Amino acid sequence: MKRLATLVLILCVLMSSASAFGNEIDTGAPPAWVIRQDWQEPAVMPEAQISDGVHFLLLDRQVRITRQQTRKYCHVVKKVLDPQGVENASEIYISFDPTYAHLTIHSIRIHRDGKPIDQLHLEKMRVIQRESDLERRMYNGEKTATIILEDIRPGDCIEYAYTITGSNPVFEDRYMAEVDTAWAVPLETLRYRWIFANGRPVFHKTFGCRRNLEVRNIQNGIEYRYSDQAIDAVLADEDLPAWFKPYPRIQISQFSSWAEVADWGEALYRLPRRLPPTLEARIEELKQSGTTAEKIAAALCLVQNEIRYLGMEIGAGSYQPTAPDITYKRRFGDCKDKSILLCTLLDQMGIPAKPALVNTYQRDRIGDTLPSPLAFNHVIVRVQDQDRLYWIDPTAYCQSVPLDQQYQALYGKALVLDSGVRALADTGKRKLSQPAKEIHEAFDLTEGVNRTAVLTVRTTFRGREADWFRNQIKSSSIRQTAKSYLNFYAADYPGITERKPMTVDDNPAANTIVVTEFYRIPEFWRSSQDRKQSVAEVTSSDFRSLFRLPDTTFRNMPIGVKHPQYVTQRTTIKLPEPWYIAPEHGMVENDTLRFSYAAAYADNVLTLSYDYRSKQDFVTAARSSDYIADLKRIKRQIGYSLTWSEQGPEISGFMIGAAMAGLLLAAGLGMAAWRYDPMAMRHLQSHPNNSALTGLGGWLVLVMLGLIARPLVMAKGIADLRPAFWTDYWEHAEAMVRTGHLTVFKILVGGELVFNMMLLSLSLILLVLFFKKRTAFPGLFIGIMFFNALVLSVDTILSGYLLEEANTLAPDDSGQLVRTVIYTVIWSLYMLKSERVRLTFRNRRRSMPRPEPAAAPLAIESEASAYS
């Protein structure tokens, strides 16, 4: 309450208004160097693009930069179209920093019926100090001049112009800017003009702009201009990546390189030579912490725990850190203050440490921008312990684990503020070797169908997720957190009650938290209208929430994805009686994510397993439709529906018919294979040792092992199809199969049963033919292998198409197909080319009769022999 009262008091002081401006605001003519931009109303209003009843006719910004000062001129004209526009346009807000800037208002006019009406009444103006980042405990001292216009009517054109003189002294006389050239609303005329007369070089870069930036040399400087007309509104998609900027823009900088930015920043972050005794004494305590890594961890926790986050980013303080001794004394500071304090502590202990500028949104994409301090929004510390570098965020939560086990501040590219730095450094990418969040839901339904279900949820948080949960229970208490969790589950399970209080097991040494919730769900089961069936839905909403669909479906811009993420869930459901549940498994994978799921049933327990890992932090616009389709498929696979019928499950007549057909075909094919009796394969006799290749040896041993295993594999395939013999299976399958394709899927499953029965019969016959060394074996082996590969290919392709999951088959399924094809080709070639196969498989089913020996020729003595 004390903290709340303090914040309220500060807010009231900062929001207080003043009628006297001192030297902060005055009126006067525009500077002489300003070139007035004329404007006029368009012949046709772009009504389809206009929102809030206001159409902007002119935005003219001109800047002049000299060594002495920077002056920024702005001229705006907008037309009020309707009563809503009157409400939205009747107030003018001009923000500036009074610590270094002065506001001069040149004119405020209302144009009505071709006549100007002066509305510049300084006495009616109010200045408020409105802190836009107050909720983040950041105070920038910025003030806002508020002009409330009187007597505004639809059709009026509001015109005003002003100049802000001054710039943040922390940049000396360098100028930097990033301006958009299109917005979420249309604009008739746009002009930017920059005059550089400070003698420094100027660098620029454009991103998606319709026009070129004009550059020309002028007396004592250089001038940049950008002009455009009839600018359409940019319709930005929702759910964009944090680094993506939807609007075209121009960047200008007077820093020539990252090295120049590093030199500028290094001068701001120089460590003090002397420290107050209190801080020196604390450093002496840190020196006793142990190893270098332990000293770093101790100093880090000191800054994280004892220095609360509060940023006084007023004037130069928006970039220049507070002295470390002051920060330590007042016990508060922002990222700059905490970082230089940590560097000071480590430097005094002889540990090399340097501040590093990062951008928590742009991350790696900083390198695509112009070198400039404006490219960064956060400061961390790079610490070196011998050959190892650590990237540390002093504003994060203290991690009570060894330094090498702590997650680091890996924000992509970083600019280390050290002399000699010439380029951005790579902090690396965060990788999750184990789930950051593990969810285990255990449903106990053993009380029976239509009875109360017992639910126990055990969630393990690791690393940053553990820190997030610690902060949650610190800010809202365990009891309040438990209440919010109960209400979360109540959305899916009406009537849910807490069985006993939530428990929180915190293990800071491992940086893990285990949260266990205990619930009772009286209305877990719902009865059908005829009360013949009861249905229970397991929703797994916590895991499902990871796959929220983007608000914009038809996209021109990328989708942002939280990364890295690694979350798993296991749901176990103890059933009250045996159930008929078919195993399921599948995977969805694309360039952005990998999701896998499985459903297994054994011993009256159904186990649902889910695994999700992100791969990158965005989806391109071109791939967005495929990605959204993948999200929808994933959401359909999360959760499970249990159906219980009073009549019990019925037998599927279709599968009985398929089994009968399989038996007939298996018997017929087995008989045909047994009767197949071809001639023996011809063999070569070119080598005298060919007889040694006869017999079931050599590579045929591997063939034999495969033949022995194949009937077992086929028998298991038939057994796995047992759930399909019950109508419950097909009721559940209807939700898995593409709409209108259930009949085709039935034919596929029935065909798989018939094929397995046929292959079982042929495998047994093939095994017998092998040991009998029948001549039929090689040909039948080749034919059956090719038939098996063909059917497996068709089954794989059809399954991928028919099921709602395009990638619903497990990774092993596609691998099995490849292995089967390779196996078929290799062993078929072996059967055709092997001399052992030719010499071994030579027995016929029936012994052929031996041919009668030819009669010996009669001996006829020649007359010649009689006279011999």
Short mmCIF file of C-alpha atoms in Angstrom, two decimals, residues 2 18 33 83 94 106 195 232 271 292 329 335 345 367 485 494 505 568 606 612 635 637 656 683 728 777 822 828:
data_model
loop_
_atom_site.label_atom_id
_atom_site.label_comp_id
_atom_site.label_asym_id
_atom_site.label_seq_id
_atom_site.Cartn_x
_atom_site.Cartn_y
_atom_site.Cartn_z
CA LYS A 2 2.87 2.36 0.75
CA ALA A 18 0.25 24.78 -15.33
CA TRP A 33 14.67 29.23 -43.62
CA PRO A 83 -19.28 14.45 -35.50
CA ILE A 94 2.56 18.87 -28.99
CA HIS A 106 3.27 29.90 -35.14
CA ILE A 195 19.09 21.19 -43.96
CA ASP A 232 -2.91 5.47 -49.36
CA LEU A 271 34.05 3.74 -14.98
CA THR A 292 35.57 -15.95 -10.72
CA LYS A 329 23.19 4.88 -2.62
CA CYS A 335 19.23 -0.64 -17.46
CA LEU A 345 31.78 -4.02 -9.26
CA GLY A 367 22.66 -4.77 -38.73
CA TYR A 485 -6.08 -21.24 -12.74
CA PRO A 494 -18.19 -26.19 -15.70
CA ASP A 505 7.72 -26.65 -5.02
CA THR A 568 5.42 -30.85 -23.73
CA LEU A 606 -5.29 -43.80 -22.31
CA TYR A 612 5.92 -28.61 -29.44
CA LYS A 635 -5.66 -27.76 -32.66
CA GLN A 637 -5.36 -33.14 -32.69
CA ILE A 656 -16.26 -58.69 -40.70
CA HIS A 683 23.17 -72.07 -63.69
CA ASP A 728 -16.76 -46.84 -31.78
CA PHE A 777 10.92 -69.63 -54.11
CA ILE A 822 15.57 -50.52 -50.96
CA SER A 828 15.42 -59.06 -55.93
#
